[in-house]
Amino acid sequence: MSNLKISDRFVKPFLSQANLEVELERAEKARQTVLNRSGLGKEFLGWVNLPSQTKAEDLQSIRKAAELIQSHSQYLVVVGIGGSYLGARAVIEALTPEFSTPETQKKTVKILYAGHHLDADYHFRLLAFLENKEFSVNVISKSGTTTEPAIAFRLLLSLLERKYGKENIKNRVFATTDKSKGALKNLADEYGFPSFVIPDDVGGRYSVFTPVGLLPIAAAGFSINKLIDGAKQMETELHATPSQDGNLACMYASIRNGLYALGKTTEIFVSYNPSLGYVSEWWKQLFGESEGKSGKGIFPASVQFTTDLHSMGQYIQDGERKLMETVLKVETPKQDVYLTEKTDDNDGLNYLAGKKLSEVNQSAMLGTLIAHKDGGVPCLEINVPSITEETLGELLYFYEFACAISGYMLGVNPFDQPGVEDYKNNMFALLGKKGFETRKKEILSHLETI
Ligand code: PA5
């Protein structure tokens, strides 16, 4: 049994049992389509059995590379965008304490990120910062041609060459890319950089359990074996359990599709733990890129409570009623803080004396769930006992499987992203890339008319 639990107690007032059962039947069909590999985008289903098919020697070679990085680097720069960095960042940030002690500072490689946007200031400052630091680079791109990481890698490679000498950087650059094609693969071969392969049948946003996610996570000092064990546990459960017998992914996909049909077109991912901020970013990419097509799709949004209750709370409680919430609830913190009594009670908080801060957070959560339900927002709860490598493995696989089911229920191909090309074509035309001359003329004449 996995550690995840779902509660729909605050959804029930909105979605009738009869409606839910219809959706559960549709979810079961979609689940079979995933398992039989008979649906749209079936050539990209390599992630479905990935956890159970990961071999001990694959993990061993990733750990070896991670140990090499740890042996000589204070920093590892992860260069990638979208699915090529969000999974690793989600896990690393969820597990890394916000404040390092001198102890942890000495032991761990700190992970930095580049190539996930084109901001000049950020990249200037990163290069300046790295000038006198020991660092390595893990450049990750399935296509090997994505502009943002390619630019960042060119800048970092030039710094590495200047700092260490071209002949001395073979143990500082790790390329994660296609097995045979793309500019990055060619570059890695030319320089002799160690390479890790992204399987052909695994798309970027489903790649966290490949070296795309595993190498940075291992380099950051976390157990990739435990992460894969958790994912494997969830894989076994979701593959074996029919929708009607409580399959968690089917339940989630059914509820969100049932509510979508009732006009709830935005799903807000809610967490009460700031360390889960990048889990929500990863989730938004997974669902947004998988479902938002052909004029359809639930818009994935996210908030951090209680912080955002003081900014977005008003809208959620009282604004346009197109929202549903999915609350990721962590039952037990790793450490707790006790509130003590103060003799003069001049801050008026003595009524909390003897309580743990986690109890206050849980009360805020329950109070908000009730208020939002009363305000017309259905709230689904996904409960995890604590945040560990295992539970993150379970959670991320759960979302991947649920996303595939949900996409099929919606009638789209959850594994392509045709819409992403449009901005690229315009950008290439504006930058004068060869082959985009006609597009450039079209854009310029269009700009004159507006
Ligand atoms: O999910 C996806 O496929 C995308 O988000 C890609 O991961 C992203 O565009 C980066 O692509 P690449 O790994 O080819 O550089």
Short mmCIF file of C-alpha atoms and ligand atoms in Angstrom, two decimals:
data_model
loop_
_atom_site.label_atom_id
_atom_site.label_comp_id
_atom_site.label_asym_id
_atom_site.label_seq_id
_atom_site.Cartn_x
_atom_site.Cartn_y
_atom_site.Cartn_z
CA MET A 1 0.00 0.00 0.00
CA SER A 2 1.26 3.45 -0.88
CA ASN A 3 1.49 6.25 1.67
CA LEU A 4 -0.82 8.58 -0.24
CA LYS A 5 -4.45 9.06 0.73
CA ILE A 6 -7.16 11.03 -1.01
CA SER A 7 -10.18 12.57 0.68
CA ASP A 8 -13.09 14.02 -1.27
CA ARG A 9 -15.12 15.15 1.74
CA PHE A 10 -15.02 18.78 0.52
CA VAL A 11 -15.82 17.81 -3.06
CA LYS A 12 -18.97 15.83 -2.31
CA PRO A 13 -21.25 18.90 -2.03
CA PHE A 14 -20.38 19.73 -5.66
CA LEU A 15 -19.98 16.41 -7.46
CA SER A 16 -22.76 13.87 -7.02
CA GLN A 17 -21.98 10.20 -6.43
CA ALA A 18 -23.73 9.35 -9.72
CA ASN A 19 -21.53 11.81 -11.64
CA LEU A 20 -18.42 10.53 -9.91
CA GLU A 21 -19.25 6.95 -10.85
CA VAL A 22 -19.62 7.88 -14.51
CA GLU A 23 -16.22 9.60 -14.39
CA LEU A 24 -14.66 6.61 -12.61
CA GLU A 25 -15.81 4.37 -15.44
CA ARG A 26 -14.26 6.70 -18.00
CA ALA A 27 -11.09 6.80 -15.92
CA GLU A 28 -10.88 3.01 -15.92
CA LYS A 29 -11.08 2.97 -19.72
CA ALA A 30 -8.33 5.57 -19.86
CA ARG A 31 -6.24 3.55 -17.39
CA GLN A 32 -6.56 0.50 -19.63
CA THR A 33 -5.57 2.63 -22.62
CA VAL A 34 -2.39 3.66 -20.80
CA LEU A 35 -1.58 0.11 -19.69
CA ASN A 36 -2.35 -1.42 -23.13
CA ARG A 37 -0.44 1.35 -24.85
CA SER A 38 -3.23 1.85 -27.32
CA GLY A 39 -3.96 5.59 -27.09
CA LEU A 40 -2.74 8.86 -28.57
CA GLY A 41 1.00 9.38 -28.14
CA LYS A 42 1.52 5.70 -27.28
CA GLU A 43 5.13 5.95 -28.48
CA PHE A 44 5.84 8.12 -25.40
CA LEU A 45 4.79 5.68 -22.69
CA GLY A 46 8.28 4.64 -21.63
CA TRP A 47 7.75 6.33 -18.24
CA VAL A 48 4.87 3.97 -17.34
CA ASN A 49 7.14 1.08 -16.27
CA LEU A 50 10.27 3.11 -15.69
CA PRO A 51 10.51 2.71 -11.89
CA SER A 52 10.15 -1.09 -11.98
CA GLN A 53 12.52 -1.37 -14.93
CA THR A 54 15.28 0.77 -13.45
CA LYS A 55 18.29 -1.47 -12.93
CA ALA A 56 20.60 -1.35 -9.92
CA GLU A 57 23.56 -0.76 -12.27
CA ASP A 58 21.83 2.29 -13.83
CA LEU A 59 21.47 3.84 -10.40
CA GLN A 60 25.01 2.84 -9.55
CA SER A 61 26.48 4.67 -12.56
CA ILE A 62 24.45 7.79 -11.74
CA ARG A 63 25.64 7.65 -8.13
CA LYS A 64 29.24 7.29 -9.33
CA ALA A 65 28.94 10.45 -11.42
CA ALA A 66 27.33 12.21 -8.45
CA GLU A 67 30.22 11.15 -6.20
CA LEU A 68 32.72 12.48 -8.71
CA ILE A 69 30.93 15.83 -8.74
CA GLN A 70 30.84 15.84 -4.92
CA SER A 71 34.55 15.04 -4.76
CA HIS A 72 35.66 18.23 -6.51
CA SER A 73 32.77 20.69 -6.71
CA GLN A 74 31.08 23.07 -4.31
CA TYR A 75 28.37 23.75 -6.89
CA LEU A 76 26.60 21.83 -9.62
CA VAL A 77 24.89 23.99 -12.24
CA VAL A 78 21.89 22.19 -13.69
CA VAL A 79 21.28 23.58 -17.17
CA GLY A 80 17.84 22.77 -18.56
CA ILE A 81 14.32 24.08 -19.01
CA GLY A 82 10.79 22.68 -18.54
CA GLY A 83 10.82 18.95 -18.01
CA SER A 84 14.60 18.98 -18.16
CA TYR A 85 14.96 20.66 -14.77
CA LEU A 86 11.65 20.97 -12.91
CA GLY A 87 11.50 17.39 -11.61
CA ALA A 88 14.99 17.52 -10.12
CA ARG A 89 14.34 20.96 -8.66
CA ALA A 90 11.04 19.83 -7.16
CA VAL A 91 12.68 16.94 -5.29
CA ILE A 92 15.84 18.82 -4.31
CA GLU A 93 14.00 21.86 -2.95
CA ALA A 94 11.47 19.71 -1.11
CA LEU A 95 14.27 17.87 0.70
CA THR A 96 16.83 20.65 1.23
CA PRO A 97 16.59 22.55 4.52
CA GLU A 98 16.11 26.30 3.95
CA PHE A 99 18.93 27.18 6.31
CA SER A 100 22.14 25.24 6.09
CA THR A 101 24.29 24.57 9.12
CA PRO A 102 28.10 24.71 8.88
CA GLU A 103 27.94 20.89 8.94
CA THR A 104 25.63 20.50 5.94
CA GLN A 105 27.37 23.33 4.12
CA LYS A 106 30.64 21.42 4.17
CA LYS A 107 29.14 18.12 3.08
CA THR A 108 26.79 18.87 0.21
CA VAL A 109 27.10 20.16 -3.30
CA LYS A 110 24.79 23.12 -3.76
CA ILE A 111 22.64 22.99 -6.86
CA LEU A 112 22.31 26.09 -9.01
CA TYR A 113 20.14 26.43 -12.11
CA ALA A 114 20.73 28.03 -15.49
CA GLY A 115 19.18 27.99 -18.94
CA HIS A 116 15.62 27.97 -17.59
CA HIS A 117 15.09 31.56 -18.82
CA LEU A 118 16.94 34.20 -20.78
CA ASP A 119 17.44 36.88 -18.14
CA ALA A 120 20.76 38.62 -18.74
CA ASP A 121 21.22 39.88 -15.16
CA TYR A 122 20.77 36.39 -13.71
CA HIS A 123 23.24 34.77 -16.07
CA PHE A 124 25.77 37.61 -15.69
CA ARG A 125 25.64 37.27 -11.91
CA LEU A 126 25.82 33.47 -12.05
CA LEU A 127 28.97 33.58 -14.19
CA ALA A 128 30.54 36.19 -11.92
CA PHE A 129 29.67 34.12 -8.84
CA LEU A 130 31.19 30.95 -10.30
CA GLU A 131 34.41 32.68 -11.33
CA ASN A 132 36.20 31.73 -8.09
CA LYS A 133 34.15 28.62 -7.14
CA GLU A 134 34.73 24.94 -7.80
CA PHE A 135 31.86 23.83 -9.99
CA SER A 136 30.53 21.27 -12.45
CA VAL A 137 27.73 21.40 -14.99
CA ASN A 138 24.97 18.93 -15.79
CA VAL A 139 23.50 20.06 -19.10
CA ILE A 140 20.16 18.43 -19.82
CA SER A 141 18.24 18.61 -23.09
CA LYS A 142 16.41 15.79 -24.82
CA SER A 143 16.33 17.53 -28.19
CA GLY A 144 19.78 18.94 -27.57
CA THR A 145 18.76 22.09 -29.40
CA THR A 146 16.60 24.12 -26.99
CA THR A 147 17.73 27.75 -27.14
CA GLU A 148 17.68 28.70 -23.44
CA PRO A 149 19.87 25.86 -22.13
CA ALA A 150 22.06 25.91 -25.25
CA ILE A 151 22.92 29.58 -24.63
CA ALA A 152 23.56 29.03 -20.91
CA PHE A 153 25.73 26.01 -21.67
CA ARG A 154 27.79 27.93 -24.21
CA LEU A 155 28.46 30.61 -21.56
CA LEU A 156 29.30 28.09 -18.84
CA LEU A 157 31.47 25.98 -21.10
CA SER A 158 33.50 29.00 -22.02
CA LEU A 159 33.96 29.83 -18.30
CA LEU A 160 34.96 26.22 -17.56
CA GLU A 161 37.51 26.21 -20.39
CA ARG A 162 39.00 29.50 -19.25
CA LYS A 163 39.09 28.43 -15.60
CA TYR A 164 40.31 24.85 -15.85
CA GLY A 165 41.61 24.47 -19.43
CA LYS A 166 39.80 22.56 -22.19
CA GLU A 167 41.70 19.35 -21.47
CA ASN A 168 40.71 19.36 -17.76
CA ILE A 169 36.93 19.63 -17.91
CA LYS A 170 35.96 16.10 -18.90
CA ASN A 171 35.14 15.30 -15.28
CA ARG A 172 33.18 18.52 -14.78
CA VAL A 173 30.58 18.37 -17.55
CA PHE A 174 27.84 15.74 -17.64
CA ALA A 175 25.46 15.72 -20.60
CA THR A 176 21.98 14.19 -20.33
CA THR A 177 20.50 13.96 -23.79
CA ASP A 178 19.36 11.76 -26.68
CA LYS A 179 21.38 8.59 -27.28
CA SER A 180 22.43 9.56 -30.80
CA LYS A 181 21.16 12.88 -32.12
CA GLY A 182 21.13 16.62 -31.41
CA ALA A 183 23.74 19.34 -31.05
CA LEU A 184 24.34 18.49 -27.38
CA LYS A 185 25.08 14.85 -28.16
CA ASN A 186 27.58 15.94 -30.84
CA LEU A 187 29.22 18.38 -28.45
CA ALA A 188 29.46 15.76 -25.69
CA ASP A 189 31.07 13.29 -28.11
CA GLU A 190 33.48 15.88 -29.41
CA TYR A 191 34.65 16.89 -25.92
CA GLY A 192 34.38 13.39 -24.44
CA PHE A 193 31.97 14.43 -21.69
CA PRO A 194 30.25 11.57 -19.84
CA SER A 195 26.71 11.24 -21.22
CA PHE A 196 23.46 9.93 -19.79
CA VAL A 197 20.60 8.95 -22.07
CA ILE A 198 17.00 10.17 -22.03
CA PRO A 199 15.04 7.25 -23.51
CA ASP A 200 13.28 7.97 -26.82
CA ASP A 201 9.91 6.99 -25.39
CA VAL A 202 10.01 9.33 -22.38
CA GLY A 203 9.01 12.98 -22.88
CA GLY A 204 10.60 15.81 -20.88
CA ARG A 205 7.86 16.34 -18.31
CA TYR A 206 7.66 12.59 -17.59
CA SER A 207 11.43 12.22 -17.21
CA VAL A 208 12.10 12.81 -13.51
CA PHE A 209 12.88 9.09 -12.93
CA THR A 210 15.49 9.03 -15.73
CA PRO A 211 19.00 10.52 -15.38
CA VAL A 212 17.34 13.89 -16.12
CA GLY A 213 16.10 14.00 -12.54
CA LEU A 214 18.27 11.37 -10.91
CA LEU A 215 21.76 12.82 -11.49
CA PRO A 216 21.09 16.26 -9.96
CA ILE A 217 19.13 14.66 -7.10
CA ALA A 218 21.98 12.25 -6.34
CA ALA A 219 24.57 15.04 -6.59
CA ALA A 220 22.54 17.07 -4.09
CA GLY A 221 23.02 14.18 -1.65
CA PHE A 222 19.61 12.49 -1.75
CA SER A 223 18.86 8.81 -2.17
CA ILE A 224 17.77 8.02 -5.71
CA ASN A 225 17.25 4.40 -4.66
CA LYS A 226 14.61 5.46 -2.16
CA LEU A 227 13.01 7.81 -4.69
CA ILE A 228 12.74 4.99 -7.23
CA ASP A 229 11.48 2.58 -4.54
CA GLY A 230 8.65 4.99 -3.76
CA ALA A 231 7.79 5.39 -7.44
CA LYS A 232 7.88 1.62 -7.90
CA GLN A 233 5.50 1.15 -5.00
CA MET A 234 3.06 3.57 -6.60
CA GLU A 235 3.52 2.02 -10.05
CA THR A 236 2.61 -1.42 -8.67
CA GLU A 237 -0.47 -0.09 -6.91
CA LEU A 238 -1.82 2.02 -9.77
CA HIS A 239 -1.25 -0.73 -12.35
CA ALA A 240 -2.96 -3.38 -10.22
CA THR A 241 -5.95 -1.47 -8.84
CA PRO A 242 -9.02 -0.89 -11.00
CA SER A 243 -10.72 2.47 -10.81
CA GLN A 244 -13.75 1.13 -8.94
CA ASP A 245 -11.50 -0.44 -6.28
CA GLY A 246 -10.04 2.88 -5.21
CA ASN A 247 -7.27 3.56 -7.72
CA LEU A 248 -5.92 6.90 -6.47
CA ALA A 249 -4.94 8.24 -9.90
CA CYS A 250 -8.37 7.37 -11.33
CA MET A 251 -10.03 9.01 -8.36
CA TYR A 252 -8.06 12.23 -8.85
CA ALA A 253 -8.55 12.27 -12.63
CA SER A 254 -12.28 11.55 -12.21
CA ILE A 255 -12.85 14.31 -9.69
CA ARG A 256 -11.00 16.97 -11.70
CA ASN A 257 -12.76 15.97 -14.95
CA GLY A 258 -16.15 15.78 -13.21
CA LEU A 259 -15.65 19.27 -11.80
CA TYR A 260 -14.35 20.59 -15.13
CA ALA A 261 -17.63 19.49 -16.72
CA LEU A 262 -19.40 21.59 -14.07
CA GLY A 263 -17.47 24.72 -15.11
CA LYS A 264 -14.52 24.52 -12.72
CA THR A 265 -11.90 25.39 -15.33
CA THR A 266 -8.98 26.27 -13.01
CA GLU A 267 -7.38 23.86 -10.60
CA ILE A 268 -5.28 25.39 -7.85
CA PHE A 269 -2.52 23.27 -6.35
CA VAL A 270 -2.36 24.28 -2.69
CA SER A 271 0.35 23.48 -0.21
CA TYR A 272 1.03 24.66 3.29
CA ASN A 273 4.76 23.87 3.08
CA PRO A 274 6.95 26.36 1.21
CA SER A 275 9.47 23.62 0.44
CA LEU A 276 6.89 22.18 -1.98
CA GLY A 277 6.93 25.29 -4.18
CA TYR A 278 8.75 23.51 -7.01
CA VAL A 279 6.57 20.42 -6.72
CA SER A 280 3.75 22.76 -7.71
CA GLU A 281 5.83 24.20 -10.57
CA TRP A 282 6.55 20.66 -11.82
CA TRP A 283 2.85 19.75 -11.47
CA LYS A 284 1.79 22.87 -13.41
CA GLN A 285 4.06 21.96 -16.30
CA LEU A 286 2.96 18.32 -16.25
CA PHE A 287 -0.76 19.09 -16.41
CA GLY A 288 -0.59 22.34 -18.36
CA GLU A 289 1.54 21.01 -21.19
CA SER A 290 -0.22 17.65 -21.26
CA GLU A 291 -3.82 18.88 -21.26
CA GLY A 292 -3.91 22.42 -22.59
CA LYS A 293 -4.58 21.85 -26.26
CA SER A 294 -7.34 21.85 -28.90
CA GLY A 295 -9.13 24.60 -26.98
CA LYS A 296 -9.48 22.36 -23.92
CA GLY A 297 -7.84 21.78 -20.56
CA ILE A 298 -8.06 22.71 -16.90
CA PHE A 299 -5.78 25.68 -16.19
CA PRO A 300 -3.24 24.62 -13.52
CA ALA A 301 -2.45 27.32 -10.98
CA SER A 302 -0.76 27.19 -7.58
CA VAL A 303 -0.65 28.98 -4.25
CA GLN A 304 1.32 28.65 -1.02
CA PHE A 305 -0.80 28.90 2.10
CA THR A 306 -0.99 30.47 4.54
CA THR A 307 1.23 33.06 2.77
CA ASP A 308 -1.10 33.52 -0.21
CA LEU A 309 -4.23 33.59 1.93
CA HIS A 310 -3.11 37.19 2.48
CA SER A 311 -2.87 37.89 -1.24
CA MET A 312 -4.99 35.44 -3.25
CA GLY A 313 -7.33 34.38 -0.44
CA GLN A 314 -9.90 37.03 -1.26
CA TYR A 315 -10.22 35.93 -4.90
CA ILE A 316 -10.41 32.26 -4.04
CA GLN A 317 -13.05 32.85 -1.37
CA ASP A 318 -15.14 35.31 -3.31
CA GLY A 319 -14.07 35.88 -6.93
CA GLU A 320 -15.23 34.18 -10.10
CA ARG A 321 -16.51 30.70 -9.27
CA LYS A 322 -14.49 28.67 -11.77
CA LEU A 323 -12.03 27.29 -9.26
CA MET A 324 -11.30 23.93 -7.72
CA GLU A 325 -8.50 23.25 -5.27
CA THR A 326 -6.27 20.27 -4.66
CA VAL A 327 -4.57 20.53 -1.30
CA LEU A 328 -1.36 18.62 -0.78
CA LYS A 329 -1.37 17.98 2.93
CA VAL A 330 1.77 16.85 4.75
CA GLU A 331 0.68 15.20 7.97
CA THR A 332 3.90 15.39 10.00
CA PRO A 333 6.72 17.92 9.78
CA LYS A 334 10.29 16.72 10.21
CA GLN A 335 10.72 19.05 13.18
CA ASP A 336 8.15 20.93 15.20
CA VAL A 337 8.12 24.11 17.22
CA TYR A 338 6.25 24.42 20.55
CA LEU A 339 4.52 27.58 21.63
CA THR A 340 5.09 28.47 25.26
CA GLU A 341 3.20 30.58 27.75
CA LYS A 342 4.20 34.24 28.24
CA THR A 343 3.53 35.69 31.69
CA ASP A 344 2.04 39.00 30.55
CA ASP A 345 0.34 37.58 27.41
CA ASN A 346 0.82 41.02 25.83
CA ASP A 347 0.63 39.53 22.33
CA GLY A 348 -2.62 37.74 23.22
CA LEU A 349 -1.31 34.35 22.12
CA ASN A 350 -1.47 32.45 25.41
CA TYR A 351 -4.48 30.53 24.10
CA LEU A 352 -1.94 28.72 21.88
CA ALA A 353 0.45 27.83 24.72
CA GLY A 354 1.34 24.14 24.66
CA LYS A 355 0.39 23.75 21.00
CA LYS A 356 2.78 22.83 18.23
CA LEU A 357 3.17 25.16 15.23
CA SER A 358 2.12 22.25 13.01
CA GLU A 359 -1.21 22.13 14.87
CA VAL A 360 -1.74 25.81 14.13
CA ASN A 361 -0.93 25.16 10.45
CA GLN A 362 -3.37 22.21 10.37
CA SER A 363 -6.10 24.36 11.91
CA ALA A 364 -5.46 27.07 9.33
CA MET A 365 -5.76 24.35 6.68
CA LEU A 366 -9.02 22.91 7.99
CA GLY A 367 -10.50 26.37 8.53
CA THR A 368 -9.59 27.33 4.97
CA LEU A 369 -10.95 24.11 3.47
CA ILE A 370 -14.31 24.72 5.15
CA ALA A 371 -14.37 28.40 4.17
CA HIS A 372 -13.48 27.72 0.54
CA LYS A 373 -16.00 24.88 0.28
CA ASP A 374 -18.64 27.23 1.73
CA GLY A 375 -17.55 29.87 -0.78
CA GLY A 376 -18.21 27.52 -3.71
CA VAL A 377 -14.74 26.03 -4.27
CA PRO A 378 -14.55 22.23 -4.21
CA CYS A 379 -11.40 21.13 -2.39
CA LEU A 380 -9.78 17.74 -2.86
CA GLU A 381 -7.21 16.64 -0.27
CA ILE A 382 -4.15 14.57 -1.08
CA ASN A 383 -2.43 13.46 2.11
CA VAL A 384 1.18 12.35 2.53
CA PRO A 385 2.56 11.38 5.94
CA SER A 386 5.84 13.33 5.51
CA ILE A 387 8.23 14.56 2.85
CA THR A 388 10.92 11.98 2.11
CA GLU A 389 12.55 10.55 -1.01
CA GLU A 390 10.06 7.64 -0.91
CA THR A 391 6.93 9.75 -0.56
CA LEU A 392 8.15 12.13 -3.28
CA GLY A 393 8.73 9.12 -5.56
CA GLU A 394 5.19 7.96 -4.87
CA LEU A 395 3.72 11.41 -5.34
CA LEU A 396 5.45 12.25 -8.63
CA TYR A 397 4.60 8.89 -10.19
CA PHE A 398 1.01 9.27 -8.98
CA TYR A 399 0.72 12.65 -10.73
CA GLU A 400 2.28 11.33 -13.95
CA PHE A 401 -0.12 8.40 -14.11
CA ALA A 402 -3.11 10.57 -13.18
CA CYS A 403 -2.14 13.11 -15.83
CA ALA A 404 -2.06 10.49 -18.58
CA ILE A 405 -5.48 9.19 -17.50
CA SER A 406 -6.90 12.68 -17.19
CA GLY A 407 -5.58 13.70 -20.62
CA TYR A 408 -7.19 10.67 -22.25
CA MET A 409 -10.46 11.42 -20.45
CA LEU A 410 -10.30 14.92 -21.90
CA GLY A 411 -9.70 13.50 -25.39
CA VAL A 412 -6.23 14.95 -25.98
CA ASN A 413 -2.75 13.54 -26.54
CA PRO A 414 -1.10 14.05 -23.14
CA PHE A 415 2.39 13.50 -24.53
CA ASP A 416 2.87 16.19 -27.16
CA GLN A 417 3.22 19.99 -26.95
CA PRO A 418 2.66 21.39 -30.47
CA GLY A 419 1.78 24.86 -29.16
CA VAL A 420 5.24 25.42 -27.67
CA GLU A 421 6.74 25.88 -31.15
CA ASP A 422 4.93 29.13 -31.96
CA TYR A 423 6.91 31.48 -29.73
CA LYS A 424 10.15 29.79 -30.78
CA ASN A 425 9.47 30.40 -34.48
CA ASN A 426 8.78 34.08 -33.86
CA MET A 427 11.86 34.45 -31.66
CA PHE A 428 14.10 32.73 -34.24
CA ALA A 429 12.69 34.99 -36.97
CA LEU A 430 13.29 38.12 -34.88
CA LEU A 431 16.84 37.01 -34.08
CA GLY A 432 17.59 36.43 -37.76
CA LYS A 433 18.05 32.64 -37.66
CA LYS A 434 18.58 31.06 -41.08
CA GLY A 435 15.39 29.57 -42.52
CA PHE A 436 13.06 32.04 -40.78
CA GLU A 437 13.33 34.94 -43.27
CA THR A 438 9.70 34.77 -44.49
CA ARG A 439 8.39 34.60 -40.94
CA LYS A 440 10.44 37.69 -40.08
CA LYS A 441 8.87 39.66 -42.94
CA GLU A 442 5.40 38.54 -41.84
CA ILE A 443 6.06 39.61 -38.24
CA LEU A 444 7.46 43.00 -39.22
CA SER A 445 4.55 43.82 -41.52
CA HIS A 446 2.13 42.60 -38.83
CA LEU A 447 3.79 44.88 -36.25
CA GLU A 448 3.26 47.86 -38.57
CA THR A 449 -0.49 47.28 -38.55
CA ILE A 450 -0.88 47.33 -34.76
O1 PA5 B 1 7.99 18.36 -21.33
C1 PA5 B 1 8.63 18.70 -22.29
O2 PA5 B 1 8.82 17.95 -23.24
C2 PA5 B 1 9.28 20.07 -22.37
O3 PA5 B 1 9.00 20.84 -21.25
C3 PA5 B 1 10.78 19.94 -22.49
O4 PA5 B 1 11.26 19.24 -21.37
C4 PA5 B 1 11.46 21.31 -22.57
O5 PA5 B 1 10.91 22.06 -23.62
C5 PA5 B 1 12.95 21.15 -22.78
O6 PA5 B 1 13.21 20.41 -23.92
P1 PA5 B 1 14.62 19.74 -24.16
O7 PA5 B 1 14.84 18.74 -23.09
O8 PA5 B 1 14.53 19.12 -25.52
O9 PA5 B 1 15.64 20.84 -24.11
#
